[in-house]
Each structure stands twice: as C-alpha cells, then as structure tokens.
PDB file of C-alpha atoms in Angstrom:
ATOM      1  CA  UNK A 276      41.453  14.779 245.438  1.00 36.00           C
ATOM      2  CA  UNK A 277      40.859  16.388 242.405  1.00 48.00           C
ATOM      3  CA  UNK A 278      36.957  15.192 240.799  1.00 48.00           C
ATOM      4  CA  UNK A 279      37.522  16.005 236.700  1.00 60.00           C
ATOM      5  CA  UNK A 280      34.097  16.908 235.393  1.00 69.00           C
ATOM      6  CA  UNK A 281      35.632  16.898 231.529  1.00 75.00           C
ATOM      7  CA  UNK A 282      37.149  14.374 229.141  1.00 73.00           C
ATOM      8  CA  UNK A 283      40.738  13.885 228.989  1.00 80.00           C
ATOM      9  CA  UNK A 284      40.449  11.432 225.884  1.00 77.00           C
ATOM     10  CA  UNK A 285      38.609  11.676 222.775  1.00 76.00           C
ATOM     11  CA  UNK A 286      38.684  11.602 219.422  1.00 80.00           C
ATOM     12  CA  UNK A 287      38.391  15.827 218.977  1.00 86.00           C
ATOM     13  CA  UNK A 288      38.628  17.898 221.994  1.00 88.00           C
ATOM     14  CA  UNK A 289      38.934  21.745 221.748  1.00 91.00           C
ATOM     15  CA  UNK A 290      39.671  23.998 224.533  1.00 93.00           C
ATOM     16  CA  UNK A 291      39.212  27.440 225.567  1.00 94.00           C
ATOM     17  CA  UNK A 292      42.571  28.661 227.181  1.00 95.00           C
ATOM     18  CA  UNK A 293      41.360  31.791 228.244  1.00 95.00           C
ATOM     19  CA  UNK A 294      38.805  30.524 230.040  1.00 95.00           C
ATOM     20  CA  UNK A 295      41.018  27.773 231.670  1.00 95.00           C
ATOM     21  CA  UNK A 296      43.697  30.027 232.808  1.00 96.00           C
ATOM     22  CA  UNK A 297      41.181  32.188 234.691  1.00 96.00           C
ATOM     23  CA  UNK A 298      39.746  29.552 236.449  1.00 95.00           C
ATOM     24  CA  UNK A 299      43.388  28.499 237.164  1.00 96.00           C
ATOM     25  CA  UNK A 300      44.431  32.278 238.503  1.00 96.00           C
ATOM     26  CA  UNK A 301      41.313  31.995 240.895  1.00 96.00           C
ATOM     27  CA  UNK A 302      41.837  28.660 242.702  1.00 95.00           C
ATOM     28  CA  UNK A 303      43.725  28.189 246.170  1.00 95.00           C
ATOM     29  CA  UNK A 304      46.816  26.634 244.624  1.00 93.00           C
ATOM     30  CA  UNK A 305      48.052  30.038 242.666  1.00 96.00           C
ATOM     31  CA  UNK A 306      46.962  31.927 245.486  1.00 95.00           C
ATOM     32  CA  UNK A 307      48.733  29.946 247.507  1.00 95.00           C
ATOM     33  CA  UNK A 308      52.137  29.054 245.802  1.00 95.00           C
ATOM     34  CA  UNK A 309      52.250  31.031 243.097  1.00 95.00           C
ATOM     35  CA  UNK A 310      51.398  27.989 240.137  1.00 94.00           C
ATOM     36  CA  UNK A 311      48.807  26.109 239.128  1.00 95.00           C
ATOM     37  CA  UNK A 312      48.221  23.210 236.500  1.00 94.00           C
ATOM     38  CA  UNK A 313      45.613  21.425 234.965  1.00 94.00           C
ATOM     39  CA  UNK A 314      45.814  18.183 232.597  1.00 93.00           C
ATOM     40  CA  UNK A 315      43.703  18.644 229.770  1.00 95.00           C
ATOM     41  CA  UNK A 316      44.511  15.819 227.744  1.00 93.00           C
ATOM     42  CA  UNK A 317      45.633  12.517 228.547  1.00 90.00           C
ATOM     43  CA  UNK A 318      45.818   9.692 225.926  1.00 88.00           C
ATOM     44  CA  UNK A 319      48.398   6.797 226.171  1.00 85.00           C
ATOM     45  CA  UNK A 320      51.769   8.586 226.810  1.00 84.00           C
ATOM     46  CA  UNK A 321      50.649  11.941 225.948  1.00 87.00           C
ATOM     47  CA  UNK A 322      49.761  14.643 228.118  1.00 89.00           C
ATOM     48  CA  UNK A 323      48.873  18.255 227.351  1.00 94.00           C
ATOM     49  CA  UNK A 324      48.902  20.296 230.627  1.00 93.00           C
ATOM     50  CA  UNK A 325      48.443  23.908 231.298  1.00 96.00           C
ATOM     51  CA  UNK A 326      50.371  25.837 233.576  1.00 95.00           C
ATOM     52  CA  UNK A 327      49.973  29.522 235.115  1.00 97.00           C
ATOM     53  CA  UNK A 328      52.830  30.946 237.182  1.00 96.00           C
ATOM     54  CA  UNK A 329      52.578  34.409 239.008  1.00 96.00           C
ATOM     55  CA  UNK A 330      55.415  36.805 238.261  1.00 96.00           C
ATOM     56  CA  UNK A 331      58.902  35.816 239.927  1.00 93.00           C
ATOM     57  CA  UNK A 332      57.292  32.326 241.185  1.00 93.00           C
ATOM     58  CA  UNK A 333      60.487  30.082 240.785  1.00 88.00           C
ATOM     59  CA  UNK A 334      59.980  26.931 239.602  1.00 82.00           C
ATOM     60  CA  UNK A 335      63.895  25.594 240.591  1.00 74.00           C
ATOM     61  CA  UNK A 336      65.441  22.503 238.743  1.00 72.00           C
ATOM     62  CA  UNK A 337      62.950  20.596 236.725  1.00 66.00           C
ATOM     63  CA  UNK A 338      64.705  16.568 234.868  1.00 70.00           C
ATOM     64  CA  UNK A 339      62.749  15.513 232.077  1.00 69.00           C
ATOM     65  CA  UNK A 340      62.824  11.547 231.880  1.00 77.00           C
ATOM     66  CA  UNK A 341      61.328  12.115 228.109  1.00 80.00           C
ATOM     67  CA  UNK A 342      60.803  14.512 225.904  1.00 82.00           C
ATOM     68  CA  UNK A 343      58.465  17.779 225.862  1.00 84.00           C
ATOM     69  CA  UNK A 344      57.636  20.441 224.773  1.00 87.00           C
ATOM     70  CA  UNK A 345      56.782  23.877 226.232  1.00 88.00           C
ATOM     71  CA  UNK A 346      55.009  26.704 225.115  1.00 95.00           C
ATOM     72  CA  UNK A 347      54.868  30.618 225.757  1.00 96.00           C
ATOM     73  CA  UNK A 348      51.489  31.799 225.793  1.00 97.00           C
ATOM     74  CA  UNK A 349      51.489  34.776 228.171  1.00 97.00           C
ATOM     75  CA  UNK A 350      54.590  36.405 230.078  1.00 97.00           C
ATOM     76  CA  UNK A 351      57.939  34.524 230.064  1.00 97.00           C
ATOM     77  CA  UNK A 352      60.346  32.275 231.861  1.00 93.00           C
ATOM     78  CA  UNK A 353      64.055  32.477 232.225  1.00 92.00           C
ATOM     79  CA  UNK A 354      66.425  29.040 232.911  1.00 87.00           C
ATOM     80  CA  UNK A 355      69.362  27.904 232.114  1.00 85.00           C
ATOM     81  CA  UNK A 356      70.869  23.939 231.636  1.00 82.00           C
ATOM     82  CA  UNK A 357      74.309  21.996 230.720  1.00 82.00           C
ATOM     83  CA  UNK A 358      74.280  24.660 227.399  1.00 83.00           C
ATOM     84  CA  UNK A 359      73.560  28.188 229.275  1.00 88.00           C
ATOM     85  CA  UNK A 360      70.822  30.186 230.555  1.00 90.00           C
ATOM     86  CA  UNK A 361      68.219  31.267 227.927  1.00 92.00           C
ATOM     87  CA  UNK A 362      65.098  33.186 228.429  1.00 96.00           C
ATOM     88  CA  UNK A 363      61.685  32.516 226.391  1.00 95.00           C
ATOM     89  CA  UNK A 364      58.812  34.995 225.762  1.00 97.00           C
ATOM     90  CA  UNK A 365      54.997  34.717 224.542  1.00 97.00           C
ATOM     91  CA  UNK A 366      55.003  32.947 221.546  1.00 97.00           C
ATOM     92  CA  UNK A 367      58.205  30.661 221.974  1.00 97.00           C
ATOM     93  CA  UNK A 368      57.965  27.038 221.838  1.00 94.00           C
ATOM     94  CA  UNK A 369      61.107  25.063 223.797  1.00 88.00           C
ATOM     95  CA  UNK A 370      61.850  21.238 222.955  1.00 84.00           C
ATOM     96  CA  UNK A 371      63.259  19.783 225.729  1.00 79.00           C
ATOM     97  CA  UNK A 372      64.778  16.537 225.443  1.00 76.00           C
ATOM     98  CA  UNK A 373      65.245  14.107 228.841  1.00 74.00           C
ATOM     99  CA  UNK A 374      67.871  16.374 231.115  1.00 70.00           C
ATOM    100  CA  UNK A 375      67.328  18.732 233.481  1.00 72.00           C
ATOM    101  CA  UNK A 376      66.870  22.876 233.738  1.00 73.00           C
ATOM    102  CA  UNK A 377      67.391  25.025 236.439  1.00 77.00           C
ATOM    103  CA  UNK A 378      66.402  27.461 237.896  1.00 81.00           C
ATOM    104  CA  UNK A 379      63.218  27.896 236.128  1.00 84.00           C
ATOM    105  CA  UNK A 380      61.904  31.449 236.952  1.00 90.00           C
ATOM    106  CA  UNK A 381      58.794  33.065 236.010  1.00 95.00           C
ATOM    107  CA  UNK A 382      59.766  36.860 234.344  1.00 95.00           C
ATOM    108  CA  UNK A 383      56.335  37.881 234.314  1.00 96.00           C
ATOM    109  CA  UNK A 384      52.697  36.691 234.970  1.00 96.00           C
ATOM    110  CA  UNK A 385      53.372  33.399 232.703  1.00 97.00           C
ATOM    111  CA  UNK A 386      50.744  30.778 230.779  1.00 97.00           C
ATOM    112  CA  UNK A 387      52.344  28.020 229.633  1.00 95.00           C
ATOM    113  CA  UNK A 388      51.392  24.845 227.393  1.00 96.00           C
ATOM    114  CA  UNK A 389      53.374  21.841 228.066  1.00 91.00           C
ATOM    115  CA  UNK A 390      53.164  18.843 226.414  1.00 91.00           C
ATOM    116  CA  UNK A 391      54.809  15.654 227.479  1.00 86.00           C
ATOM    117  CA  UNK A 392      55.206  12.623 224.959  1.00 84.00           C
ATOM    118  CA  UNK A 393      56.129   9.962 227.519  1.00 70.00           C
ATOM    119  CA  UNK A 394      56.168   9.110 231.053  1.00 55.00           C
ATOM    120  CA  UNK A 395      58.815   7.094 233.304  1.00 56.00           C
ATOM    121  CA  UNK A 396      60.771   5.004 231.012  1.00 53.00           C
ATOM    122  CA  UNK A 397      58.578   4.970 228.238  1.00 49.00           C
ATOM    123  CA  UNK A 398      60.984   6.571 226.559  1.00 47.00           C
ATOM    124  CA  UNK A 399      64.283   4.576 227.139  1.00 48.00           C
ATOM    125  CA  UNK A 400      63.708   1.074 226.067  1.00 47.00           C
ATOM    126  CA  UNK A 401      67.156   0.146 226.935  1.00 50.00           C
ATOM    127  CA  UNK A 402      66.620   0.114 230.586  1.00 46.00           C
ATOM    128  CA  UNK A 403      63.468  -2.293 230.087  1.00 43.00           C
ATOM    129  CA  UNK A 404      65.463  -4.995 230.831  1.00 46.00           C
ATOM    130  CA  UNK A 405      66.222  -6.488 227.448  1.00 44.00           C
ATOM    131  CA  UNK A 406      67.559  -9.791 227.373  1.00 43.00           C
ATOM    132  CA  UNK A 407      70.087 -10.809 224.646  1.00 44.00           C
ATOM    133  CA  UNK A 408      69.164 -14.671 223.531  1.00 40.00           C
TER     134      UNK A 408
END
C-alpha cells in the first residue's frame, strides 16, 4: 500500500520531474520490472501520471477506454495500432483516443508524461444507460 506524503489536488501544484524520475529509477518496482509510475495529480477525471521505463522494457497491448495523452520526455517508445506502427522520441506528444496499441516497447531508457482525461465510462455517455421517455 502505497502512503502519498504530497497533494494530488490543488489549486497550483508544480513539480520537479527530475527529481521524481530519480526517485522513480531507484525504487523496487523499476528494479524489478523494468517500469515505474507515480500519480501526481488527481482532480475529478483527470490524472497526470509519470512513467519511467528501462530500455527494451515492453509494455505489450495497452486499450484506452478515454482519451489521453502521452508525452516524450526522455528516450522513446515504438507501437503500432489499427493505422500502423509509429515510433515517438523526446519531445513528442501522442493523442490517443479510446482504442488500443500494441506492442508498446521502450527504445531507450524512456520518461514519459501521461495524462488521462477520463476514467471507465466517463467518457461514453451512451452506455450510461439512457432511457428514451
């Protein structure tokens, strides 16, 4: 169980990424596995999470139920989905839309930003289980 020590929510929050992702590269997780994450900001349906991935650490298939994005900030990732495989580097930003990518692959020691906009079926009010009167 995970004991957060930091806000999540607030009107202003700044954060040192630097500093983040080498406290991430030193716990047990990305020794471990090869990944770790940490939420930074939560706040109704948005999340902002950090991610560092050690070179070659494959992610595999990752669906999206709602939109994100996901940022390059060290290193690079390769994938492909329903349009064909693409490869980002340090500085690209990827919207993803709900669908699914595979075989996510780390090309490099990788930092990534990813922000998520909604969670479960937030995002599809159709399946909310509208009633027509």
């Amino acid at each position: 169980m995970s004991s957060i020590s930091r806000p999540l929510a607030g009107p202003s929050l700044t954060f040192r990424l630097t500093d983040h992702l080498g406290e991430l590269r030193q716990e047990e997780a990305y020794s471990r596995s090869g990944r770790a994450g940490r939420t930074l900001a939560k706040s109704g349906r948005l999340r902002v999470v950090l991610l560092a991935l050690a070179d070659g650490m494959e992610i595999g298939t990752h669906q999206a139920d709602s939109p994100m994005t996901l940022q390059v900030l060290e290193g690079g990732l390769r994938y492909r989905d329903a349009g064909g495989e693409y490869e980002l580097r340090q500085g690209d930003l990827l919207f993803f839309g709900p669908g699914q990518a595979e075989d996510i692959r780390a090309m490099a020691a990788s930092a990534l930003l990813l922000t998520i906009s909604a969670v479960d079926d937030d995002f599809r009010p159709e399946e909310r289980g509208n009633t027509n009167s």
